[in-house]
Coordinates of C-alpha atoms and ligand atoms in Angstrom, one line a residue:
M1 CA -55.4 163.3 27.7
K2 CA -52.9 160.4 27.4
N3 CA -54.0 159.5 31.3
K4 CA -57.5 159.6 30.4
N5 CA -56.9 157.4 27.2
S6 CA -55.0 155.1 29.0
F7 CA -57.6 155.4 31.9
F8 CA -60.2 154.2 29.5
I9 CA -58.1 151.7 27.6
C10 CA -57.7 150.1 31.1
L11 CA -61.6 149.9 31.6
L12 CA -61.8 148.2 28.4
L13 CA -59.3 145.7 29.6
I14 CA -60.1 144.9 32.2
C15 CA -64.3 145.0 31.3
S16 CA -62.7 142.3 28.1
L17 CA -61.2 140.6 31.1
A18 CA -64.4 140.2 33.0
Q19 CA -66.4 138.9 30.1
S20 CA -63.9 136.4 29.0
T21 CA -63.4 135.1 32.9
F22 CA -67.2 135.1 33.6
A23 CA -69.3 135.6 30.4
Q24 CA -70.2 132.4 28.6
S25 CA -71.3 131.8 25.1
G26 CA -71.8 128.9 22.7
R27 CA -69.5 125.8 23.7
I28 CA -67.5 127.3 26.4
A29 CA -68.4 126.9 29.7
S30 CA -68.2 130.2 32.0
R31 CA -65.9 129.6 35.1
A32 CA -66.3 130.7 38.4
E33 CA -64.8 130.0 42.2
K34 CA -67.0 131.4 44.7
G35 CA -70.6 131.3 43.1
M36 CA -72.5 131.1 39.5
V37 CA -75.9 131.7 38.4
V38 CA -77.0 130.9 34.8
T39 CA -80.6 132.3 33.6
S40 CA -82.6 133.2 30.6
H41 CA -81.6 136.7 31.2
Y42 CA -78.7 138.1 31.6
L43 CA -79.4 140.9 34.1
A44 CA -81.3 138.3 36.3
S45 CA -77.8 136.2 36.4
E46 CA -76.0 139.4 37.2
V47 CA -78.7 140.2 40.0
G48 CA -78.3 136.3 41.6
N49 CA -74.4 137.1 41.8
E50 CA -74.3 140.2 43.7
I51 CA -76.7 138.6 46.1
L52 CA -74.1 135.8 46.1
Q53 CA -71.0 138.4 46.4
Q54 CA -73.3 139.8 49.2
G55 CA -73.0 136.8 51.3
G56 CA -76.4 135.5 50.2
N57 CA -76.7 131.8 49.9
A58 CA -78.4 129.6 47.0
I59 CA -81.9 129.9 48.1
D60 CA -81.1 134.0 48.5
A61 CA -79.8 134.4 45.1
S62 CA -82.5 131.8 43.8
V63 CA -85.1 134.0 45.1
A64 CA -83.7 137.5 44.0
T65 CA -82.8 136.0 40.5
A66 CA -86.6 134.9 40.1
F67 CA -87.9 138.4 41.2
A68 CA -85.7 139.6 38.8
L69 CA -86.8 137.6 36.2
A70 CA -90.2 139.0 36.7
V71 CA -89.3 142.2 35.6
T72 CA -86.9 141.2 32.8
L73 CA -88.2 138.5 31.4
P74 CA -92.4 139.1 31.0
S75 CA -92.6 136.1 28.8
A76 CA -91.7 133.3 31.5
G77 CA -90.5 135.2 34.7
N78 CA -93.0 136.0 36.4
I79 CA -95.3 136.9 40.2
G80 CA -98.1 135.4 38.6
G81 CA -97.2 131.9 37.8
G82 CA -95.9 128.9 39.5
G83 CA -93.0 126.3 39.8
F84 CA -90.8 124.4 41.9
I85 CA -87.2 124.5 43.3
V86 CA -85.0 121.5 44.2
Y87 CA -82.2 122.4 46.9
H88 CA -79.5 120.0 47.4
G89 CA -76.9 121.0 50.2
N90 CA -72.9 120.6 49.9
D91 CA -73.9 118.5 53.3
G92 CA -76.4 116.4 51.7
E93 CA -79.6 118.1 52.9
Q94 CA -82.5 117.7 50.3
T95 CA -85.7 119.2 49.7
T96 CA -88.5 120.2 47.6
F97 CA -90.4 123.4 47.5
N98 CA -93.9 122.8 45.3
F99 CA -95.1 126.5 44.2
R100 CA -97.6 125.1 41.5
E101 CA -100.7 126.8 40.6
K102 CA -104.0 126.0 42.1
A103 CA -107.8 125.3 40.6
P104 CA -109.8 128.0 42.2
L105 CA -112.3 126.9 44.3
A106 CA -115.1 127.6 42.1
A107 CA -113.3 125.2 39.5
T108 CA -115.4 122.4 38.3
R109 CA -114.2 118.8 36.1
D110 CA -116.4 119.9 32.9
M111 CA -115.6 123.8 33.3
F112 CA -113.9 123.8 29.8
L113 CA -116.2 121.7 27.7
G114 CA -119.5 122.9 25.3
E115 CA -122.5 121.2 25.6
D116 CA -121.1 119.1 22.4
G117 CA -118.6 117.8 24.8
K118 CA -115.9 119.6 23.2
I119 CA -113.2 122.5 24.8
K120 CA -115.3 125.6 24.3
A121 CA -113.0 128.6 22.8
N122 CA -110.2 127.2 23.8
S123 CA -111.0 128.2 27.3
N124 CA -108.5 125.8 28.8
H125 CA -105.7 128.1 27.5
E126 CA -106.7 131.6 26.5
G127 CA -109.1 134.2 28.2
I128 CA -109.9 134.4 32.2
L129 CA -110.8 130.8 33.2
S130 CA -107.5 130.1 32.3
V131 CA -105.6 131.5 34.8
G132 CA -104.8 129.7 38.0
V133 CA -104.0 130.8 41.8
P134 CA -100.8 131.8 41.1
G135 CA -98.3 130.5 43.8
T136 CA -94.4 132.0 43.1
V137 CA -94.2 134.7 45.8
A138 CA -95.4 132.1 48.4
G139 CA -93.0 129.6 47.1
L140 CA -90.1 132.0 47.3
Y141 CA -91.3 133.2 50.7
K142 CA -91.8 130.3 52.0
A143 CA -88.0 128.9 50.5
H144 CA -86.6 132.0 52.0
Q145 CA -88.2 131.9 55.6
K146 CA -86.4 128.2 55.6
M147 CA -83.5 128.4 54.1
G148 CA -82.6 131.8 53.5
K149 CA -79.8 134.2 55.2
L150 CA -80.1 137.8 53.7
P151 CA -83.2 139.7 54.7
W152 CA -86.1 139.4 52.2
E153 CA -86.4 143.2 51.5
D154 CA -82.5 143.0 50.0
L155 CA -83.5 140.0 47.9
V156 CA -86.8 141.8 46.2
A157 CA -85.1 145.2 46.0
P158 CA -83.2 144.4 42.7
A159 CA -86.1 143.8 40.7
I160 CA -87.9 147.1 42.3
K161 CA -85.0 148.7 40.7
L162 CA -84.8 147.3 37.2
A163 CA -88.6 147.8 37.4
E164 CA -88.4 151.3 38.4
N165 CA -85.3 152.6 36.9
G166 CA -86.3 150.0 33.6
F167 CA -83.9 148.0 31.2
P168 CA -82.9 148.3 28.1
S169 CA -85.7 146.5 26.2
T170 CA -84.7 143.4 23.1
H171 CA -86.0 142.5 19.9
Y172 CA -87.1 139.7 21.9
M173 CA -90.2 140.7 23.3
N174 CA -91.5 142.2 19.6
S175 CA -93.7 139.2 18.7
F176 CA -95.6 139.6 21.6
L177 CA -96.0 143.7 21.5
E178 CA -97.1 143.4 18.2
W179 CA -99.8 141.0 19.4
V180 CA -100.5 143.7 22.5
K181 CA -100.6 146.0 20.0
D182 CA -103.2 144.4 17.8
H183 CA -105.5 143.9 20.8
K184 CA -105.2 147.1 22.8
D185 CA -108.4 148.1 22.5
E186 CA -110.0 144.6 23.6
E187 CA -111.1 145.3 27.4
L188 CA -109.5 141.9 28.9
Y189 CA -106.2 143.3 27.4
K190 CA -106.1 147.2 28.0
A191 CA -104.0 146.8 31.0
T192 CA -101.5 145.0 29.2
A193 CA -101.0 147.4 26.7
E194 CA -100.6 150.1 29.4
A195 CA -97.8 148.0 30.9
F196 CA -96.1 146.8 28.4
L197 CA -96.7 149.5 25.4
K198 CA -94.9 152.8 25.4
D199 CA -97.7 155.1 26.2
G200 CA -99.8 152.4 26.1
Q201 CA -99.6 152.6 22.2
K202 CA -96.0 152.1 20.4
I203 CA -93.5 149.2 20.7
Y204 CA -90.3 149.7 22.6
K205 CA -87.0 150.0 20.2
Q206 CA -84.1 148.2 20.9
G207 CA -82.2 149.8 23.9
E208 CA -85.1 151.9 25.0
L209 CA -85.6 151.5 28.6
F210 CA -88.7 149.5 29.7
K211 CA -89.8 150.9 32.7
Q212 CA -92.7 149.0 34.8
P213 CA -93.9 151.4 37.7
D214 CA -97.1 149.4 38.6
L215 CA -95.1 146.2 39.3
A216 CA -92.3 148.0 40.8
K217 CA -95.3 149.1 43.3
T218 CA -96.4 145.5 43.9
L219 CA -92.6 144.3 44.6
K220 CA -93.1 147.1 47.3
R221 CA -95.8 145.5 48.7
I222 CA -94.1 142.2 48.5
Q223 CA -90.7 143.4 49.8
Q224 CA -92.8 144.9 52.8
H225 CA -95.3 142.4 53.9
G226 CA -93.9 139.3 52.4
A227 CA -96.4 136.9 50.9
D228 CA -99.1 138.6 52.6
G229 CA -98.0 141.8 50.1
F230 CA -99.3 139.5 47.0
Y231 CA -102.1 136.9 48.8
K232 CA -104.0 139.9 50.9
G233 CA -104.3 143.4 50.8
E234 CA -104.1 145.7 47.7
T235 CA -103.0 143.2 45.5
A236 CA -105.2 140.7 46.3
Q237 CA -107.8 143.0 46.0
L238 CA -106.3 144.2 42.4
I239 CA -106.4 140.2 41.1
E240 CA -109.9 139.8 42.2
N241 CA -111.3 143.0 40.6
V242 CA -110.0 141.5 37.3
M243 CA -111.6 138.4 37.9
K244 CA -115.0 139.5 38.7
K245 CA -114.8 142.3 35.7
H246 CA -114.1 139.8 33.4
G247 CA -116.1 136.9 34.9
G248 CA -113.2 134.8 36.5
L249 CA -113.4 132.1 39.2
I250 CA -110.2 133.4 41.6
T251 CA -111.5 135.0 44.8
K252 CA -109.6 136.8 47.5
E253 CA -110.4 133.4 49.5
D254 CA -108.5 131.7 46.9
L255 CA -105.4 134.1 47.6
A256 CA -105.7 133.9 51.1
R257 CA -105.8 129.9 51.4
Y258 CA -103.1 129.1 48.8
E259 CA -100.2 127.9 50.4
A260 CA -96.6 126.6 49.2
E261 CA -95.3 123.2 50.3
E262 CA -92.3 121.5 51.3
L263 CA -91.6 118.1 49.8
K264 CA -89.4 115.3 49.9
P265 CA -87.6 115.2 46.6
V266 CA -87.6 112.3 44.1
T267 CA -84.8 110.4 44.0
G268 CA -83.0 107.8 42.2
T269 CA -79.2 106.8 41.0
Y270 CA -77.6 106.2 37.2
R271 CA -73.9 104.6 37.2
G272 CA -73.1 105.4 40.9
Y273 CA -75.0 108.9 40.8
N274 CA -77.5 110.1 42.2
I275 CA -80.5 111.9 41.0
V276 CA -82.6 114.5 42.7
S277 CA -85.3 116.3 41.3
M278 CA -89.0 117.4 41.7
P279 CA -92.0 114.7 42.6
P280 CA -95.4 115.1 41.7
P281 CA -97.1 117.4 40.8
S282 CA -94.5 117.7 38.5
S283 CA -93.8 114.6 36.1
G284 CA -90.4 115.2 35.9
G285 CA -88.5 113.6 38.1
V286 CA -90.4 111.0 38.4
T287 CA -90.0 110.1 34.2
L288 CA -86.7 110.8 34.4
I289 CA -85.4 108.4 36.8
E290 CA -88.0 106.1 34.9
M291 CA -85.9 106.8 31.8
L292 CA -82.6 106.8 33.2
N293 CA -83.5 103.4 34.9
I294 CA -83.9 101.9 31.7
L295 CA -80.9 103.3 29.5
E296 CA -78.5 102.1 32.3
G297 CA -78.9 98.3 30.9
F298 CA -77.5 99.6 27.5
D299 CA -73.7 100.6 26.7
I300 CA -74.9 103.9 25.3
K301 CA -71.4 105.2 25.1
E302 CA -70.3 102.2 23.2
M303 CA -73.1 103.4 20.8
G304 CA -71.9 106.5 20.2
H305 CA -73.8 110.2 20.5
N306 CA -77.2 110.7 18.4
S307 CA -76.1 107.4 16.4
A308 CA -78.8 105.7 14.9
E309 CA -78.8 102.9 17.4
Y310 CA -78.5 105.5 19.9
L311 CA -81.3 107.8 19.4
H312 CA -83.8 104.3 19.0
V313 CA -82.8 103.3 22.7
L314 CA -83.4 106.9 23.7
T315 CA -86.5 106.8 21.8
E316 CA -87.7 103.1 23.6
A317 CA -87.0 104.7 26.7
M318 CA -89.1 108.4 26.3
R319 CA -91.9 105.9 25.1
R320 CA -91.9 103.9 28.1
G321 CA -91.6 106.9 30.6
Y322 CA -94.4 109.4 29.0
A323 CA -96.8 106.4 28.6
D324 CA -96.5 105.8 32.5
R325 CA -96.4 109.7 33.1
A326 CA -99.8 110.1 31.0
Q327 CA -101.5 107.4 33.0
H328 CA -100.4 107.6 36.6
L329 CA -99.1 111.2 37.4
G330 CA -101.0 114.1 38.7
D331 CA -101.5 116.3 42.2
P332 CA -100.6 113.6 45.1
N333 CA -102.9 115.5 47.3
F334 CA -105.9 113.9 45.2
N335 CA -104.0 111.2 44.0
P336 CA -102.5 109.3 47.1
Q337 CA -102.1 105.8 45.1
M338 CA -99.8 107.2 42.9
P339 CA -97.2 104.1 42.3
V340 CA -94.1 106.5 42.2
E341 CA -91.7 104.3 43.8
K342 CA -92.7 101.0 41.6
L343 CA -92.1 103.9 38.5
T344 CA -88.7 104.9 40.1
S345 CA -87.4 101.6 40.8
K346 CA -85.0 99.5 39.2
E347 CA -87.0 96.5 39.0
Y348 CA -89.6 98.0 37.0
A349 CA -87.0 99.3 34.7
A350 CA -85.7 95.8 34.0
K351 CA -88.9 94.7 33.1
L352 CA -89.8 97.5 30.5
R353 CA -86.0 97.0 29.0
E354 CA -87.0 93.6 28.3
T355 CA -89.4 94.8 25.9
I356 CA -87.4 96.9 23.7
N357 CA -86.3 95.2 20.6
P358 CA -83.1 96.9 19.5
E359 CA -83.9 97.2 16.0
K360 CA -87.5 98.3 15.6
A361 CA -89.5 100.6 17.1
S362 CA -92.7 99.5 19.4
V363 CA -96.0 101.3 18.7
S364 CA -97.6 103.4 21.2
D365 CA -101.0 102.3 22.0
S366 CA -103.5 104.5 23.1
A367 CA -105.9 101.9 24.0
N368 CA -104.5 101.1 27.4
F369 CA -105.7 104.6 28.2
S370 CA -109.1 104.6 27.7
T371 CA -109.6 106.7 30.9
A372 CA -106.7 108.8 29.9
H373 CA -105.9 113.8 26.9
L374 CA -102.3 114.3 25.9
R375 CA -102.9 117.4 26.1
Y376 CA -100.7 120.5 24.6
E377 CA -98.1 122.4 26.5
S378 CA -96.6 125.3 25.8
P379 CA -92.7 125.8 25.4
Q380 CA -92.8 128.5 27.4
T381 CA -91.0 128.6 31.1
T382 CA -87.7 129.5 32.7
H383 CA -85.1 127.9 34.5
I384 CA -82.6 129.0 37.2
S385 CA -79.4 127.5 38.2
V386 CA -77.5 128.5 41.4
V387 CA -74.3 127.2 43.1
D388 CA -72.8 129.5 46.3
Q389 CA -69.4 129.9 47.8
E390 CA -70.4 126.7 50.0
G391 CA -71.4 124.4 46.5
N392 CA -75.0 124.6 47.8
A393 CA -77.3 124.4 44.9
V394 CA -80.5 125.3 44.0
S395 CA -82.3 124.0 40.4
M396 CA -85.2 126.3 39.8
T397 CA -88.1 125.9 37.2
Y398 CA -91.0 128.2 36.9
T399 CA -93.3 129.3 34.4
L400 CA -96.6 131.3 33.2
E401 CA -97.4 128.2 30.9
H402 CA -97.7 129.9 27.7
S403 CA -95.4 133.0 26.4
Y404 CA -96.5 135.8 28.3
G405 CA -99.3 133.3 29.7
S406 CA -102.6 134.4 29.9
K407 CA -101.5 137.9 28.6
I408 CA -104.1 139.3 30.6
T409 CA -102.3 141.8 33.4
V410 CA -103.4 143.2 36.6
D411 CA -104.9 146.5 36.3
G412 CA -102.9 148.4 38.4
A413 CA -100.6 145.9 39.5
G414 CA -98.5 145.7 36.3
F415 CA -97.8 141.8 36.5
L416 CA -98.8 138.8 33.8
L417 CA -101.3 136.4 34.9
N418 CA -100.8 132.6 33.8
N419 CA -103.0 130.3 31.8
E420 CA -101.4 127.2 33.6
M421 CA -105.1 125.9 34.0
G422 CA -104.7 124.8 30.5
D423 CA -102.1 121.7 32.1
F424 CA -105.0 120.0 33.7
N425 CA -106.7 117.2 31.6
P426 CA -109.9 119.5 30.0
I427 CA -111.5 116.5 28.3
P428 CA -112.1 114.0 31.0
E429 CA -112.3 110.2 29.6
H430 CA -110.7 111.3 26.2
T431 CA -107.5 109.5 25.2
D432 CA -106.2 109.5 21.6
T433 CA -103.4 109.1 19.0
K434 CA -103.4 112.7 18.5
G435 CA -102.1 113.7 21.4
F436 CA -105.1 114.2 24.0
V437 CA -105.0 112.5 27.4
G438 CA -108.0 112.7 29.6
T439 CA -106.6 110.4 32.6
D440 CA -108.4 110.8 35.9
P441 CA -105.4 111.8 38.3
N442 CA -105.0 115.3 36.1
L443 CA -108.9 116.1 35.7
V444 CA -109.9 119.7 37.2
A445 CA -110.7 119.7 40.8
P446 CA -111.3 122.9 43.7
E447 CA -107.6 123.7 44.8
K448 CA -106.0 120.9 43.1
R449 CA -102.7 121.1 41.3
M450 CA -102.3 120.8 37.3
L451 CA -99.7 118.3 36.3
S452 CA -96.4 119.9 35.3
S453 CA -93.4 118.7 33.3
M454 CA -91.0 121.4 34.5
T455 CA -87.7 119.1 35.5
P456 CA -85.5 120.8 37.6
T457 CA -82.9 118.2 38.8
I458 CA -79.7 118.1 40.4
V459 CA -77.4 115.2 40.0
A460 CA -75.1 114.4 43.1
K461 CA -71.9 112.4 43.4
D462 CA -70.9 111.3 47.1
G463 CA -73.3 113.0 48.6
K464 CA -72.1 116.4 47.0
P465 CA -73.9 118.6 44.3
L466 CA -72.2 118.1 40.8
L467 CA -74.1 119.0 38.3
V468 CA -77.6 121.8 38.4
I469 CA -79.9 121.5 35.5
G470 CA -83.3 122.6 34.0
S471 CA -85.0 123.6 31.2
P472 CA -88.1 125.1 29.7
G473 CA -89.9 123.3 26.4
G474 CA -93.6 121.9 27.8
R475 CA -93.3 118.4 27.8
T476 CA -89.9 118.4 25.9
I477 CA -88.1 119.5 29.4
I478 CA -88.2 115.6 31.1
N479 CA -86.3 114.8 28.0
T480 CA -84.1 117.9 27.2
V481 CA -83.2 117.4 31.1
F482 CA -82.6 113.6 29.9
Q483 CA -80.1 114.0 27.5
V484 CA -78.3 116.7 29.4
I485 CA -77.5 114.4 32.1
I486 CA -76.3 111.6 29.6
N487 CA -74.5 114.1 27.5
V488 CA -72.7 114.7 31.0
L489 CA -71.9 111.3 32.1
D490 CA -71.9 108.9 29.8
H491 CA -70.3 110.8 26.7
E492 CA -68.4 113.0 28.8
M493 CA -69.0 116.3 27.4
N494 CA -68.6 119.8 29.5
I495 CA -71.6 121.3 30.6
A496 CA -71.8 124.1 27.6
R497 CA -71.4 121.4 25.1
A498 CA -73.7 118.9 26.9
I499 CA -76.4 121.9 26.7
E500 CA -75.6 123.1 22.7
A501 CA -76.0 119.0 21.7
P502 CA -78.8 118.8 19.3
R503 CA -82.0 116.7 21.0
I504 CA -84.3 114.9 20.5
H505 CA -88.4 114.6 21.8
H506 CA -91.0 111.4 22.5
Q507 CA -93.9 111.8 24.3
W508 CA -95.4 108.1 23.6
L509 CA -98.4 110.1 21.8
P510 CA -98.1 111.4 19.2
D511 CA -96.3 108.5 18.0
I512 CA -93.6 110.8 16.3
T513 CA -90.0 111.7 17.2
S514 CA -88.9 115.7 16.9
F515 CA -84.7 116.3 15.5
E516 CA -83.7 120.0 15.8
R517 CA -83.4 120.5 12.3
Y518 CA -80.0 121.0 10.9
G519 CA -79.0 118.5 14.7
I520 CA -79.0 114.8 13.2
S521 CA -77.3 113.9 9.9
P522 CA -79.8 113.2 6.9
D523 CA -77.7 109.6 7.0
T524 CA -78.9 108.7 10.8
K525 CA -82.4 109.8 9.6
V526 CA -82.6 107.6 7.3
L527 CA -81.2 104.3 9.6
Y528 CA -83.5 105.6 12.3
E529 CA -86.8 105.7 10.1
A530 CA -86.1 102.3 9.0
M531 CA -86.7 100.8 12.1
G532 CA -90.2 102.1 12.1
H533 CA -89.5 105.2 13.9
E534 CA -91.4 108.7 12.1
V535 CA -89.6 112.3 12.4
K536 CA -90.6 115.4 12.0
Y537 CA -88.3 118.7 12.4
I538 CA -88.5 121.4 14.7
T539 CA -86.5 124.6 15.2
N540 CA -85.3 124.6 18.9
Q541 CA -86.1 122.3 22.4
G542 CA -85.4 123.8 25.3
Q543 CA -83.5 126.2 26.7
A544 CA -81.4 124.4 29.1
M545 CA -79.5 126.6 32.1
G546 CA -76.8 124.3 34.3
I547 CA -74.2 124.0 36.3
F548 CA -71.2 121.9 36.6
I549 CA -69.1 121.5 39.9
D550 CA -65.5 120.1 39.4
A551 CA -65.1 119.8 43.4
E552 CA -61.2 118.6 42.5
E553 CA -60.0 121.9 40.7
G554 CA -63.0 124.0 42.9
I555 CA -64.5 125.4 39.9
Y556 CA -67.7 125.8 39.0
Y557 CA -68.2 125.5 35.2
G558 CA -71.9 127.4 34.0
A559 CA -73.6 127.7 30.4
A560 CA -76.9 129.3 29.1
D561 CA -78.4 127.3 26.6
S562 CA -77.6 130.0 23.4
R563 CA -81.0 128.8 22.2
S564 CA -82.2 131.4 24.6
Y565 CA -82.4 134.8 23.6
D566 CA -80.8 136.7 26.5
G567 CA -79.5 134.2 28.8
R568 CA -76.0 134.3 30.3
A569 CA -74.0 132.2 33.1
V570 CA -72.4 134.6 35.9
G571 CA -70.3 134.0 38.5
N572 CA -67.7 135.4 40.0
Ligands
LIG1 N1 -96.2 124.9 32.0 C1 -95.2 124.0 31.7 C2 -95.3 122.9 32.8 O1 -95.4 123.1 33.9 O2 -94.4 121.9 32.4

């Protein structure tokens, strides 16, 4: 008995030691020496870390983690959506993978408009027409084919296990499940009720095992046949069946034609550091680099973190970066003339800097953008940061667009479809101060990719990754990544503090800055408003997931944003 007790006490001690060594909370970063994975769900972080421990590299771990999140974080983790991977090896190799969704072949420029020229029944965000051709499986497969080390089957296996055996349900999913319960008798959402409610009827209680047998079967087809397990055969047929049944556009041909692509990253420098980020169809990298270039000419450290003077300069950089984003950016395969080089140049930033009055807010003017609809972008999406034993880094953000995407589940296949078509500009030539943008580069066209704000980024020093960072948050993503980078590089915060620090967001139009409530002092707000800025409060901005590599000490510091429900940095 005594022996048994001391065994359990020992076990408890080992567990708490493991917790304090490797698990992260709040402002204290997690430390590891051989590898680190940070995501919005602890089980997915653990899967990624196990792959690293099995000898997998950063690409292997990010692929396995992404499949695991498709099971444990159905709000944003997915196989029915799309996203981006940015890779930076310890040997200096840099590349990106673009697996953003595409418009189906039958899509048209005005497909969401009624006879009155207005958007019909929110059809770009809701219902079957809002679904884009998914890219995730193609992207993960392509990245693995090119750079993976462990067998593909081994990377899909942990997700299959989680889907088959189930994982403990948390309160996090309850508001979605309440919605599903209310809609369970509607034809369009019957398969969602079947997949997400207990016996198709009831909400899982906290801690009850949530199993997804149909999703496990789909994952097994992907495990066995690679990307073809999704884009061809039974899965493709099941997707086409849903489309035919509900008047959707995606066909087996759309699926068979879908290809992910490898792209050169967009790069810049900031105070001697290299910024490596996602090029279009993400607007993230270009806008981030433009804003950092503008900021480089100010002594922001001297201004002090989140002082009124500092917030003013940040806002003005954001205003200018987001105006250019709206005017110029879209899918490069359809907009070959995008001025990416100009927008990311130091000369252009210097000109923009000259237009900033240090004491007075500029005015966002939509008149310049008569052909331009700042559309709504959902704050849901999710980010994975990984560093392996060699110091190779992956920054990956992927999404279903809204939380749980279109909320339409593929009957018999157990996964949710995105509603990413809402990221196109739906009303051509309509831009207004409320935030509608109708610019040409991002209008709907067959097989075009919708513009994204996802900003998976790696900051490097002397050719080696230093900081791996990204976040969900729709259009706020770029500003979240922007502020975390500045917090580390200028304000010298550790990665956990840099992520926890209160953030702001301005996106050109509407001409309003959001502050996280309780984040910025009322005195600062008064000074900031006196310069001509308008402020609104929001609850939280983003869920950043980051890793800082201290090459000298040989330590990886990881931090999952406490704004996430189940986020965790896990390392070894
Ligand atoms: N759907 C969010 C984004 O792509 O930015």
